[in-house]
Amino acid sequence: MTDETNRTRNRALLGLAAVAVAGSGVALARTIGARVARGRRDRGLSFGTVRVHGAVLHFARTGRGPALILLHGFPQDWSEWRPVLARLAKRYTVVAVDLRGIGQSTAGSAKFDAATMAADVHEFAGALKLDRPYVVGHDIGGMVAHAYARLYPADLRGAMILDVPVPGLDGWDEAVSGPAAWHVGFLQTPDLPEELVAGRHAAFLGHFLRMGAHSPDAVDEALRAYAAPAQFHAACEMYRAFPANVAFGAEQRGLNEVPIVYGTGDASPFAPLADRIVAALKDSGFTDVTRATVPDAVHYLVADNPDATATLIERHA
């Protein structure tokens, strides 16, 4: 057998081995723990993925200093945080994550409740050796931040919940009822949203994004994160998991010393409920809860007022 034949055979065997490893990724993750893959760089950011807890989480990273993890809402991905990354990078190691199934992250399983996603992020933090991070979550990311604080209090410096009611606590039922919350019931309907929105996701998701001061590039970036059927399905499943989040929030009681900041935009529909939500967080056992307001902002705080949002994070992280 010639040297060239040997080289050809070896390349083929290596290729088959790579396919076998890729196909058994979840099993490997469970066996050897999280794995980190580094990717490209762009605008001062580095990108990578972590295979963890059954999912592959994509992230953007920048800066040096204490760890700061940023979790996006709907219908956005890690790029929601672009307007504040450069500023926060001067003081922190900043990591913005795509939640499971969204953007360049994969789902790994059919579970999309806040506790499962908090477990994703917790194991993700361990894989990247982010020691006692401060976690900031907006919208659905805020639900994940709350679950993180409940499940892993010893591993956090603190958590910030931005412009979202907390499932299972006072204010939740009011926040997800009424005409303004029409999309909640729609997205929770089995199968129908995926069928109706297919091929029209830009019109549907653009409806929400146009409520904030997003740049055209930011809108395009967010829409790409939900363009594939699997991505939009993941978003629907996050809404379908709300009852599980309510049960989790209602049963999670007991002393918890993680400092919590609950913030809303000054013109947010959740602002009138904020004092009740803060009181409910305290009643559930959090001993250190701060109420905060971002001026000149509605729901999409980072897009509406990035300077004030960055200032709020710097004040507490």
PDB file of C-alpha atoms in Angstrom:
ATOM      1  CA  MET A   1       0.000   0.000   0.000  1.00  0.00           C
ATOM      2  CA  THR A   2       1.467   3.397  -1.013  1.00  0.00           C
ATOM      3  CA  ASP A   3       2.021   6.346   1.311  1.00  0.00           C
ATOM      4  CA  GLU A   4      -0.627   8.312  -0.559  1.00  0.00           C
ATOM      5  CA  THR A   5      -3.119   5.457  -0.111  1.00  0.00           C
ATOM      6  CA  ASN A   6      -2.330   5.381   3.606  1.00  0.00           C
ATOM      7  CA  ARG A   7      -2.855   9.121   3.885  1.00  0.00           C
ATOM      8  CA  THR A   8      -6.173   8.862   2.059  1.00  0.00           C
ATOM      9  CA  ARG A   9      -7.337   6.029   4.287  1.00  0.00           C
ATOM     10  CA  ASN A  10      -6.302   7.920   7.432  1.00  0.00           C
ATOM     11  CA  ARG A  11      -8.170  11.054   6.348  1.00  0.00           C
ATOM     12  CA  ALA A  12     -11.278   8.956   5.746  1.00  0.00           C
ATOM     13  CA  LEU A  13     -11.011   7.322   9.162  1.00  0.00           C
ATOM     14  CA  LEU A  14     -10.566  10.703  10.823  1.00  0.00           C
ATOM     15  CA  GLY A  15     -13.637  11.983   9.010  1.00  0.00           C
ATOM     16  CA  LEU A  16     -15.717   9.026  10.185  1.00  0.00           C
ATOM     17  CA  ALA A  17     -14.480   9.566  13.725  1.00  0.00           C
ATOM     18  CA  ALA A  18     -15.492  13.221  13.598  1.00  0.00           C
ATOM     19  CA  VAL A  19     -18.997  12.290  12.434  1.00  0.00           C
ATOM     20  CA  ALA A  20     -19.271   9.737  15.231  1.00  0.00           C
ATOM     21  CA  VAL A  21     -18.208  12.306  17.840  1.00  0.00           C
ATOM     22  CA  ALA A  22     -20.645  14.916  16.517  1.00  0.00           C
ATOM     23  CA  GLY A  23     -23.487  12.427  16.573  1.00  0.00           C
ATOM     24  CA  SER A  24     -22.810  11.493  20.178  1.00  0.00           C
ATOM     25  CA  GLY A  25     -22.341  15.072  21.405  1.00  0.00           C
ATOM     26  CA  VAL A  26     -24.988  14.995  24.128  1.00  0.00           C
ATOM     27  CA  ALA A  27     -23.687  11.720  25.526  1.00  0.00           C
ATOM     28  CA  LEU A  28     -20.149  13.102  25.553  1.00  0.00           C
ATOM     29  CA  ALA A  29     -21.308  16.240  27.334  1.00  0.00           C
ATOM     30  CA  ARG A  30     -22.898  14.161  30.036  1.00  0.00           C
ATOM     31  CA  THR A  31     -19.806  11.988  30.341  1.00  0.00           C
ATOM     32  CA  ILE A  32     -16.938  14.474  30.270  1.00  0.00           C
ATOM     33  CA  GLY A  33     -18.717  17.709  31.132  1.00  0.00           C
ATOM     34  CA  ALA A  34     -18.928  20.959  29.222  1.00  0.00           C
ATOM     35  CA  ARG A  35     -16.704  21.639  26.228  1.00  0.00           C
ATOM     36  CA  VAL A  36     -15.769  25.050  24.884  1.00  0.00           C
ATOM     37  CA  ALA A  37     -15.199  25.813  21.202  1.00  0.00           C
ATOM     38  CA  ARG A  38     -13.708  29.152  20.177  1.00  0.00           C
ATOM     39  CA  GLY A  39     -14.881  30.895  17.030  1.00  0.00           C
ATOM     40  CA  ARG A  40     -14.476  34.109  15.087  1.00  0.00           C
ATOM     41  CA  ARG A  41     -13.912  37.680  16.265  1.00  0.00           C
ATOM     42  CA  ASP A  42     -15.942  40.746  15.317  1.00  0.00           C
ATOM     43  CA  ARG A  43     -15.947  44.371  16.515  1.00  0.00           C
ATOM     44  CA  GLY A  44     -13.801  43.600  19.532  1.00  0.00           C
ATOM     45  CA  LEU A  45     -15.867  40.537  20.440  1.00  0.00           C
ATOM     46  CA  SER A  46     -14.804  36.911  20.477  1.00  0.00           C
ATOM     47  CA  PHE A  47     -17.365  34.191  19.839  1.00  0.00           C
ATOM     48  CA  GLY A  48     -17.590  30.577  20.870  1.00  0.00           C
ATOM     49  CA  THR A  49     -19.871  27.737  21.889  1.00  0.00           C
ATOM     50  CA  VAL A  50     -20.188  25.555  24.955  1.00  0.00           C
ATOM     51  CA  ARG A  51     -21.746  22.094  24.871  1.00  0.00           C
ATOM     52  CA  VAL A  52     -23.497  21.898  28.198  1.00  0.00           C
ATOM     53  CA  HIS A  53     -26.576  20.364  29.850  1.00  0.00           C
ATOM     54  CA  GLY A  54     -27.744  18.815  26.575  1.00  0.00           C
ATOM     55  CA  ALA A  55     -27.554  22.069  24.616  1.00  0.00           C
ATOM     56  CA  VAL A  56     -24.877  23.966  22.703  1.00  0.00           C
ATOM     57  CA  LEU A  57     -24.842  27.584  23.861  1.00  0.00           C
ATOM     58  CA  HIS A  58     -23.386  30.256  21.592  1.00  0.00           C
ATOM     59  CA  PHE A  59     -21.861  33.333  23.213  1.00  0.00           C
ATOM     60  CA  ALA A  60     -20.087  36.614  22.572  1.00  0.00           C
ATOM     61  CA  ARG A  61     -17.336  37.681  24.956  1.00  0.00           C
ATOM     62  CA  THR A  62     -15.349  40.848  25.584  1.00  0.00           C
ATOM     63  CA  GLY A  63     -13.529  42.770  28.316  1.00  0.00           C
ATOM     64  CA  ARG A  64     -11.643  41.896  31.487  1.00  0.00           C
ATOM     65  CA  GLY A  65     -12.619  41.957  35.138  1.00  0.00           C
ATOM     66  CA  PRO A  66     -15.377  40.418  37.278  1.00  0.00           C
ATOM     67  CA  ALA A  67     -17.711  38.163  35.280  1.00  0.00           C
ATOM     68  CA  LEU A  68     -20.961  39.587  33.941  1.00  0.00           C
ATOM     69  CA  ILE A  69     -23.441  37.313  32.114  1.00  0.00           C
ATOM     70  CA  LEU A  70     -26.131  38.959  29.975  1.00  0.00           C
ATOM     71  CA  LEU A  71     -29.320  37.068  29.037  1.00  0.00           C
ATOM     72  CA  HIS A  72     -31.595  38.289  26.261  1.00  0.00           C
ATOM     73  CA  GLY A  73     -35.365  38.425  25.928  1.00  0.00           C
ATOM     74  CA  PHE A  74     -37.910  37.801  23.162  1.00  0.00           C
ATOM     75  CA  PRO A  75     -37.605  38.275  20.220  1.00  0.00           C
ATOM     76  CA  GLN A  76     -33.882  38.913  20.562  1.00  0.00           C
ATOM     77  CA  ASP A  77     -30.578  37.082  20.943  1.00  0.00           C
ATOM     78  CA  TRP A  78     -27.186  37.954  22.447  1.00  0.00           C
ATOM     79  CA  SER A  79     -26.969  40.967  20.110  1.00  0.00           C
ATOM     80  CA  GLU A  80     -29.626  42.746  22.187  1.00  0.00           C
ATOM     81  CA  TRP A  81     -26.698  43.831  24.361  1.00  0.00           C
ATOM     82  CA  ARG A  82     -24.470  45.250  21.576  1.00  0.00           C
ATOM     83  CA  PRO A  83     -25.157  48.909  22.504  1.00  0.00           C
ATOM     84  CA  VAL A  84     -23.657  48.441  25.991  1.00  0.00           C
ATOM     85  CA  LEU A  85     -20.913  45.850  25.447  1.00  0.00           C
ATOM     86  CA  ALA A  86     -18.013  48.210  24.723  1.00  0.00           C
ATOM     87  CA  ARG A  87     -18.734  50.308  27.789  1.00  0.00           C
ATOM     88  CA  LEU A  88     -19.242  47.351  30.144  1.00  0.00           C
ATOM     89  CA  ALA A  89     -16.084  45.684  28.808  1.00  0.00           C
ATOM     90  CA  LYS A  90     -14.004  48.429  30.431  1.00  0.00           C
ATOM     91  CA  ARG A  91     -14.907  47.031  33.848  1.00  0.00           C
ATOM     92  CA  TYR A  92     -16.077  43.445  33.384  1.00  0.00           C
ATOM     93  CA  THR A  93     -15.538  40.195  31.560  1.00  0.00           C
ATOM     94  CA  VAL A  94     -18.812  40.397  29.658  1.00  0.00           C
ATOM     95  CA  VAL A  95     -20.448  37.296  28.191  1.00  0.00           C
ATOM     96  CA  ALA A  96     -23.727  37.589  26.258  1.00  0.00           C
ATOM     97  CA  VAL A  97     -25.405  34.223  25.656  1.00  0.00           C
ATOM     98  CA  ASP A  98     -27.965  32.899  23.186  1.00  0.00           C
ATOM     99  CA  LEU A  99     -30.522  30.944  25.240  1.00  0.00           C
ATOM    100  CA  ARG A 100     -31.066  27.339  24.152  1.00  0.00           C
ATOM    101  CA  GLY A 101     -32.636  27.033  20.707  1.00  0.00           C
ATOM    102  CA  ILE A 102     -32.263  30.720  19.837  1.00  0.00           C
ATOM    103  CA  GLY A 103     -29.795  32.204  17.367  1.00  0.00           C
ATOM    104  CA  GLN A 104     -26.731  30.000  17.093  1.00  0.00           C
ATOM    105  CA  SER A 105     -27.545  27.944  20.202  1.00  0.00           C
ATOM    106  CA  THR A 106     -29.140  24.510  19.929  1.00  0.00           C
ATOM    107  CA  ALA A 107     -31.864  23.216  22.194  1.00  0.00           C
ATOM    108  CA  GLY A 108     -30.555  19.805  23.191  1.00  0.00           C
ATOM    109  CA  SER A 109     -33.925  18.743  24.602  1.00  0.00           C
ATOM    110  CA  ALA A 110     -37.603  19.714  24.567  1.00  0.00           C
ATOM    111  CA  LYS A 111     -37.385  21.531  27.911  1.00  0.00           C
ATOM    112  CA  PHE A 112     -37.526  25.333  27.825  1.00  0.00           C
ATOM    113  CA  ASP A 113     -38.590  26.284  31.353  1.00  0.00           C
ATOM    114  CA  ALA A 114     -36.621  28.925  33.231  1.00  0.00           C
ATOM    115  CA  ALA A 115     -35.087  26.440  35.684  1.00  0.00           C
ATOM    116  CA  THR A 116     -33.719  24.293  32.850  1.00  0.00           C
ATOM    117  CA  MET A 117     -32.274  27.342  31.104  1.00  0.00           C
ATOM    118  CA  ALA A 118     -30.783  28.547  34.404  1.00  0.00           C
ATOM    119  CA  ALA A 119     -29.073  25.160  34.722  1.00  0.00           C
ATOM    120  CA  ASP A 120     -27.725  25.663  31.184  1.00  0.00           C
ATOM    121  CA  VAL A 121     -26.230  29.017  32.107  1.00  0.00           C
ATOM    122  CA  HIS A 122     -24.876  27.804  35.441  1.00  0.00           C
ATOM    123  CA  GLU A 123     -22.977  24.942  33.798  1.00  0.00           C
ATOM    124  CA  PHE A 124     -21.950  27.322  31.015  1.00  0.00           C
ATOM    125  CA  ALA A 125     -20.421  29.664  33.609  1.00  0.00           C
ATOM    126  CA  GLY A 126     -18.487  26.780  35.088  1.00  0.00           C
ATOM    127  CA  ALA A 127     -17.167  25.719  31.683  1.00  0.00           C
ATOM    128  CA  LEU A 128     -15.856  29.224  31.026  1.00  0.00           C
ATOM    129  CA  LYS A 129     -14.532  29.512  34.596  1.00  0.00           C
ATOM    130  CA  LEU A 130     -16.636  32.600  35.277  1.00  0.00           C
ATOM    131  CA  ASP A 131     -16.263  32.805  39.028  1.00  0.00           C
ATOM    132  CA  ARG A 132     -19.362  34.081  40.872  1.00  0.00           C
ATOM    133  CA  PRO A 133     -20.789  36.044  37.945  1.00  0.00           C
ATOM    134  CA  TYR A 134     -23.353  38.803  38.140  1.00  0.00           C
ATOM    135  CA  VAL A 135     -26.295  37.802  35.934  1.00  0.00           C
ATOM    136  CA  VAL A 136     -28.491  40.337  34.135  1.00  0.00           C
ATOM    137  CA  GLY A 137     -31.602  39.082  32.369  1.00  0.00           C
ATOM    138  CA  HIS A 138     -34.122  41.016  30.301  1.00  0.00           C
ATOM    139  CA  ASP A 139     -37.644  39.746  29.560  1.00  0.00           C
ATOM    140  CA  ILE A 140     -37.498  35.905  29.428  1.00  0.00           C
ATOM    141  CA  GLY A 141     -33.825  36.236  30.325  1.00  0.00           C
ATOM    142  CA  GLY A 142     -35.025  37.914  33.529  1.00  0.00           C
ATOM    143  CA  MET A 143     -37.041  34.796  34.396  1.00  0.00           C
ATOM    144  CA  VAL A 144     -33.865  32.778  33.897  1.00  0.00           C
ATOM    145  CA  ALA A 145     -31.908  35.185  36.125  1.00  0.00           C
ATOM    146  CA  HIS A 146     -34.526  34.740  38.862  1.00  0.00           C
ATOM    147  CA  ALA A 147     -34.326  30.944  38.579  1.00  0.00           C
ATOM    148  CA  TYR A 148     -30.503  31.112  38.648  1.00  0.00           C
ATOM    149  CA  ALA A 149     -30.595  33.109  41.889  1.00  0.00           C
ATOM    150  CA  ARG A 150     -32.998  30.605  43.403  1.00  0.00           C
ATOM    151  CA  LEU A 151     -31.119  27.478  42.354  1.00  0.00           C
ATOM    152  CA  TYR A 152     -27.482  28.567  42.691  1.00  0.00           C
ATOM    153  CA  PRO A 153     -27.313  31.413  45.232  1.00  0.00           C
ATOM    154  CA  ALA A 154     -23.792  30.601  46.428  1.00  0.00           C
ATOM    155  CA  ASP A 155     -22.454  30.955  42.885  1.00  0.00           C
ATOM    156  CA  LEU A 156     -23.653  34.512  42.205  1.00  0.00           C
ATOM    157  CA  ARG A 157     -22.555  38.007  43.157  1.00  0.00           C
ATOM    158  CA  GLY A 158     -26.064  39.179  42.354  1.00  0.00           C
ATOM    159  CA  ALA A 159     -28.825  39.201  39.744  1.00  0.00           C
ATOM    160  CA  MET A 160     -30.731  41.881  37.853  1.00  0.00           C
ATOM    161  CA  ILE A 161     -34.226  41.218  36.485  1.00  0.00           C
ATOM    162  CA  LEU A 162     -35.180  43.722  33.811  1.00  0.00           C
ATOM    163  CA  ASP A 163     -38.685  44.530  32.665  1.00  0.00           C
ATOM    164  CA  VAL A 164     -40.522  41.274  33.154  1.00  0.00           C
ATOM    165  CA  PRO A 165     -42.990  39.996  35.774  1.00  0.00           C
ATOM    166  CA  VAL A 166     -41.759  37.099  37.894  1.00  0.00           C
ATOM    167  CA  PRO A 167     -43.740  33.893  37.311  1.00  0.00           C
ATOM    168  CA  GLY A 168     -45.534  32.623  40.378  1.00  0.00           C
ATOM    169  CA  LEU A 169     -45.293  35.915  42.282  1.00  0.00           C
ATOM    170  CA  ASP A 170     -47.715  38.801  42.722  1.00  0.00           C
ATOM    171  CA  GLY A 171     -48.219  40.776  39.524  1.00  0.00           C
ATOM    172  CA  TRP A 172     -47.765  37.839  37.174  1.00  0.00           C
ATOM    173  CA  ASP A 173     -51.437  37.096  36.465  1.00  0.00           C
ATOM    174  CA  GLU A 174     -52.205  40.734  35.797  1.00  0.00           C
ATOM    175  CA  ALA A 175     -49.168  41.170  33.548  1.00  0.00           C
ATOM    176  CA  VAL A 176     -49.994  38.242  31.241  1.00  0.00           C
ATOM    177  CA  SER A 177     -53.689  39.021  30.863  1.00  0.00           C
ATOM    178  CA  GLY A 178     -55.480  41.695  28.858  1.00  0.00           C
ATOM    179  CA  PRO A 179     -55.137  42.925  25.283  1.00  0.00           C
ATOM    180  CA  ALA A 180     -51.482  43.974  25.578  1.00  0.00           C
ATOM    181  CA  ALA A 181     -50.502  40.366  26.337  1.00  0.00           C
ATOM    182  CA  TRP A 182     -52.358  38.851  23.347  1.00  0.00           C
ATOM    183  CA  HIS A 183     -49.172  37.228  22.073  1.00  0.00           C
ATOM    184  CA  VAL A 184     -48.733  35.111  25.220  1.00  0.00           C
ATOM    185  CA  GLY A 185     -51.781  32.957  24.559  1.00  0.00           C
ATOM    186  CA  PHE A 186     -51.038  32.882  20.851  1.00  0.00           C
ATOM    187  CA  LEU A 187     -47.475  31.614  21.278  1.00  0.00           C
ATOM    188  CA  GLN A 188     -48.620  29.057  23.845  1.00  0.00           C
ATOM    189  CA  THR A 189     -51.108  27.495  21.439  1.00  0.00           C
ATOM    190  CA  PRO A 190     -49.781  24.096  20.319  1.00  0.00           C
ATOM    191  CA  ASP A 191     -48.394  24.042  16.751  1.00  0.00           C
ATOM    192  CA  LEU A 192     -50.518  26.900  15.398  1.00  0.00           C
ATOM    193  CA  PRO A 193     -48.014  29.770  15.764  1.00  0.00           C
ATOM    194  CA  GLU A 194     -45.340  27.804  13.920  1.00  0.00           C
ATOM    195  CA  GLU A 195     -47.755  27.154  11.043  1.00  0.00           C
ATOM    196  CA  LEU A 196     -49.089  30.705  10.786  1.00  0.00           C
ATOM    197  CA  VAL A 197     -45.780  32.525  11.213  1.00  0.00           C
ATOM    198  CA  ALA A 198     -43.822  30.312   8.793  1.00  0.00           C
ATOM    199  CA  GLY A 199     -42.555  32.574   6.017  1.00  0.00           C
ATOM    200  CA  ARG A 200     -43.879  35.662   7.846  1.00  0.00           C
ATOM    201  CA  HIS A 201     -41.621  35.800  10.874  1.00  0.00           C
ATOM    202  CA  ALA A 202     -40.181  39.204   9.896  1.00  0.00           C
ATOM    203  CA  ALA A 203     -43.642  40.786   9.956  1.00  0.00           C
ATOM    204  CA  PHE A 204     -44.641  39.075  13.207  1.00  0.00           C
ATOM    205  CA  LEU A 205     -41.439  39.633  15.182  1.00  0.00           C
ATOM    206  CA  GLY A 206     -40.890  43.057  13.635  1.00  0.00           C
ATOM    207  CA  HIS A 207     -44.153  44.124  15.283  1.00  0.00           C
ATOM    208  CA  PHE A 208     -42.484  43.768  18.693  1.00  0.00           C
ATOM    209  CA  LEU A 209     -39.093  45.147  17.735  1.00  0.00           C
ATOM    210  CA  ARG A 210     -40.628  48.295  16.266  1.00  0.00           C
ATOM    211  CA  MET A 211     -41.803  49.132  19.795  1.00  0.00           C
ATOM    212  CA  GLY A 212     -38.197  49.870  20.764  1.00  0.00           C
ATOM    213  CA  ALA A 213     -35.522  52.224  19.494  1.00  0.00           C
ATOM    214  CA  HIS A 214     -33.677  49.476  17.629  1.00  0.00           C
ATOM    215  CA  SER A 215     -31.430  50.356  14.714  1.00  0.00           C
ATOM    216  CA  PRO A 216     -32.208  48.651  11.376  1.00  0.00           C
ATOM    217  CA  ASP A 217     -29.091  46.512  11.820  1.00  0.00           C
ATOM    218  CA  ALA A 218     -30.251  45.430  15.277  1.00  0.00           C
ATOM    219  CA  VAL A 219     -33.672  44.462  13.905  1.00  0.00           C
ATOM    220  CA  ASP A 220     -32.061  42.420  11.129  1.00  0.00           C
ATOM    221  CA  GLU A 221     -29.767  40.688  13.595  1.00  0.00           C
ATOM    222  CA  ALA A 222     -32.658  39.773  15.884  1.00  0.00           C
ATOM    223  CA  LEU A 223     -34.794  38.496  13.014  1.00  0.00           C
ATOM    224  CA  ARG A 224     -32.003  36.192  11.857  1.00  0.00           C
ATOM    225  CA  ALA A 225     -31.969  34.630  15.315  1.00  0.00           C
ATOM    226  CA  TYR A 226     -35.537  33.351  14.801  1.00  0.00           C
ATOM    227  CA  ALA A 227     -35.552  32.738  11.051  1.00  0.00           C
ATOM    228  CA  ALA A 228     -35.289  28.933  11.119  1.00  0.00           C
ATOM    229  CA  PRO A 229     -38.391  26.913  12.080  1.00  0.00           C
ATOM    230  CA  ALA A 230     -36.504  25.298  14.981  1.00  0.00           C
ATOM    231  CA  GLN A 231     -35.565  28.708  16.367  1.00  0.00           C
ATOM    232  CA  PHE A 232     -39.112  30.060  16.312  1.00  0.00           C
ATOM    233  CA  HIS A 233     -40.368  26.774  17.761  1.00  0.00           C
ATOM    234  CA  ALA A 234     -37.935  27.195  20.655  1.00  0.00           C
ATOM    235  CA  ALA A 235     -39.349  30.658  21.341  1.00  0.00           C
ATOM    236  CA  CYS A 236     -42.894  29.264  21.374  1.00  0.00           C
ATOM    237  CA  GLU A 237     -41.819  26.512  23.745  1.00  0.00           C
ATOM    238  CA  MET A 238     -40.430  29.116  26.143  1.00  0.00           C
ATOM    239  CA  TYR A 239     -43.916  30.633  26.321  1.00  0.00           C
ATOM    240  CA  ARG A 240     -45.511  27.195  26.638  1.00  0.00           C
ATOM    241  CA  ALA A 241     -43.246  26.632  29.647  1.00  0.00           C
ATOM    242  CA  PHE A 242     -44.748  29.587  31.533  1.00  0.00           C
ATOM    243  CA  PRO A 243     -47.002  27.324  33.663  1.00  0.00           C
ATOM    244  CA  ALA A 244     -43.909  25.399  34.761  1.00  0.00           C
ATOM    245  CA  ASN A 245     -42.214  28.717  35.572  1.00  0.00           C
ATOM    246  CA  VAL A 246     -45.245  29.760  37.632  1.00  0.00           C
ATOM    247  CA  ALA A 247     -45.118  26.518  39.615  1.00  0.00           C
ATOM    248  CA  PHE A 248     -41.370  26.979  40.172  1.00  0.00           C
ATOM    249  CA  GLY A 249     -41.761  30.575  41.349  1.00  0.00           C
ATOM    250  CA  ALA A 250     -44.635  29.735  43.676  1.00  0.00           C
ATOM    251  CA  GLU A 251     -42.794  26.894  45.388  1.00  0.00           C
ATOM    252  CA  GLN A 252     -39.378  28.566  45.674  1.00  0.00           C
ATOM    253  CA  ARG A 253     -39.546  30.084  49.132  1.00  0.00           C
ATOM    254  CA  GLY A 254     -36.987  30.530  51.841  1.00  0.00           C
ATOM    255  CA  LEU A 255     -34.156  32.818  52.867  1.00  0.00           C
ATOM    256  CA  ASN A 256     -31.998  33.931  49.942  1.00  0.00           C
ATOM    257  CA  GLU A 257     -29.266  36.549  50.350  1.00  0.00           C
ATOM    258  CA  VAL A 258     -28.444  37.070  46.661  1.00  0.00           C
ATOM    259  CA  PRO A 259     -28.769  40.831  45.985  1.00  0.00           C
ATOM    260  CA  ILE A 260     -31.579  41.327  43.473  1.00  0.00           C
ATOM    261  CA  VAL A 261     -32.253  44.430  41.392  1.00  0.00           C
ATOM    262  CA  TYR A 262     -35.679  44.645  39.770  1.00  0.00           C
ATOM    263  CA  GLY A 263     -35.751  47.259  37.016  1.00  0.00           C
ATOM    264  CA  THR A 264     -38.257  48.544  34.479  1.00  0.00           C
ATOM    265  CA  GLY A 265     -38.407  51.269  31.893  1.00  0.00           C
ATOM    266  CA  ASP A 266     -40.106  54.375  33.234  1.00  0.00           C
ATOM    267  CA  ALA A 267     -42.805  54.021  30.548  1.00  0.00           C
ATOM    268  CA  SER A 268     -42.987  50.221  30.648  1.00  0.00           C
ATOM    269  CA  PRO A 269     -46.354  48.496  31.049  1.00  0.00           C
ATOM    270  CA  PHE A 270     -44.729  46.634  33.941  1.00  0.00           C
ATOM    271  CA  ALA A 271     -43.740  49.826  35.786  1.00  0.00           C
ATOM    272  CA  PRO A 272     -47.097  50.137  37.629  1.00  0.00           C
ATOM    273  CA  LEU A 273     -46.614  46.584  38.949  1.00  0.00           C
ATOM    274  CA  ALA A 274     -42.990  47.040  40.003  1.00  0.00           C
ATOM    275  CA  ASP A 275     -43.558  47.857  43.676  1.00  0.00           C
ATOM    276  CA  ARG A 276     -45.786  44.796  44.043  1.00  0.00           C
ATOM    277  CA  ILE A 277     -43.202  42.598  42.324  1.00  0.00           C
ATOM    278  CA  VAL A 278     -40.424  43.906  44.572  1.00  0.00           C
ATOM    279  CA  ALA A 279     -42.581  43.228  47.642  1.00  0.00           C
ATOM    280  CA  ALA A 280     -43.331  39.721  46.346  1.00  0.00           C
ATOM    281  CA  LEU A 281     -39.629  38.994  45.836  1.00  0.00           C
ATOM    282  CA  LYS A 282     -39.004  40.020  49.436  1.00  0.00           C
ATOM    283  CA  ASP A 283     -41.963  37.955  50.666  1.00  0.00           C
ATOM    284  CA  SER A 284     -40.559  34.923  48.834  1.00  0.00           C
ATOM    285  CA  GLY A 285     -37.375  35.150  50.897  1.00  0.00           C
ATOM    286  CA  PHE A 286     -34.955  37.492  49.093  1.00  0.00           C
ATOM    287  CA  THR A 287     -33.415  39.711  51.749  1.00  0.00           C
ATOM    288  CA  ASP A 288     -31.830  42.354  49.487  1.00  0.00           C
ATOM    289  CA  VAL A 289     -34.106  43.654  46.717  1.00  0.00           C
ATOM    290  CA  THR A 290     -33.647  47.042  45.028  1.00  0.00           C
ATOM    291  CA  ARG A 291     -36.179  48.775  42.793  1.00  0.00           C
ATOM    292  CA  ALA A 292     -34.698  50.572  39.768  1.00  0.00           C
ATOM    293  CA  THR A 293     -36.043  52.578  36.836  1.00  0.00           C
ATOM    294  CA  VAL A 294     -34.441  53.254  33.462  1.00  0.00           C
ATOM    295  CA  PRO A 295     -35.536  56.723  32.252  1.00  0.00           C
ATOM    296  CA  ASP A 296     -36.738  57.369  28.706  1.00  0.00           C
ATOM    297  CA  ALA A 297     -37.351  53.670  28.126  1.00  0.00           C
ATOM    298  CA  VAL A 298     -40.294  51.359  27.609  1.00  0.00           C
ATOM    299  CA  HIS A 299     -39.688  47.598  27.419  1.00  0.00           C
ATOM    300  CA  TYR A 300     -36.536  47.338  25.273  1.00  0.00           C
ATOM    301  CA  LEU A 301     -34.299  49.119  27.757  1.00  0.00           C
ATOM    302  CA  VAL A 302     -30.959  48.523  26.073  1.00  0.00           C
ATOM    303  CA  ALA A 303     -32.165  49.847  22.725  1.00  0.00           C
ATOM    304  CA  ASP A 304     -34.174  52.715  24.208  1.00  0.00           C
ATOM    305  CA  ASN A 305     -31.543  54.042  26.626  1.00  0.00           C
ATOM    306  CA  PRO A 306     -28.244  52.155  26.520  1.00  0.00           C
ATOM    307  CA  ASP A 307     -26.339  54.707  28.622  1.00  0.00           C
ATOM    308  CA  ALA A 308     -28.789  54.561  31.512  1.00  0.00           C
ATOM    309  CA  THR A 309     -28.991  50.767  31.293  1.00  0.00           C
ATOM    310  CA  ALA A 310     -25.188  50.475  31.403  1.00  0.00           C
ATOM    311  CA  THR A 311     -25.056  52.887  34.335  1.00  0.00           C
ATOM    312  CA  LEU A 312     -27.592  50.774  36.230  1.00  0.00           C
ATOM    313  CA  ILE A 313     -25.587  47.600  35.642  1.00  0.00           C
ATOM    314  CA  GLU A 314     -22.321  49.279  36.664  1.00  0.00           C
ATOM    315  CA  ARG A 315     -23.930  50.549  39.855  1.00  0.00           C
ATOM    316  CA  HIS A 316     -24.799  47.057  41.043  1.00  0.00           C
ATOM    317  CA  ALA A 317     -22.557  44.502  39.305  1.00  0.00           C
TER     318      ALA A 317
END
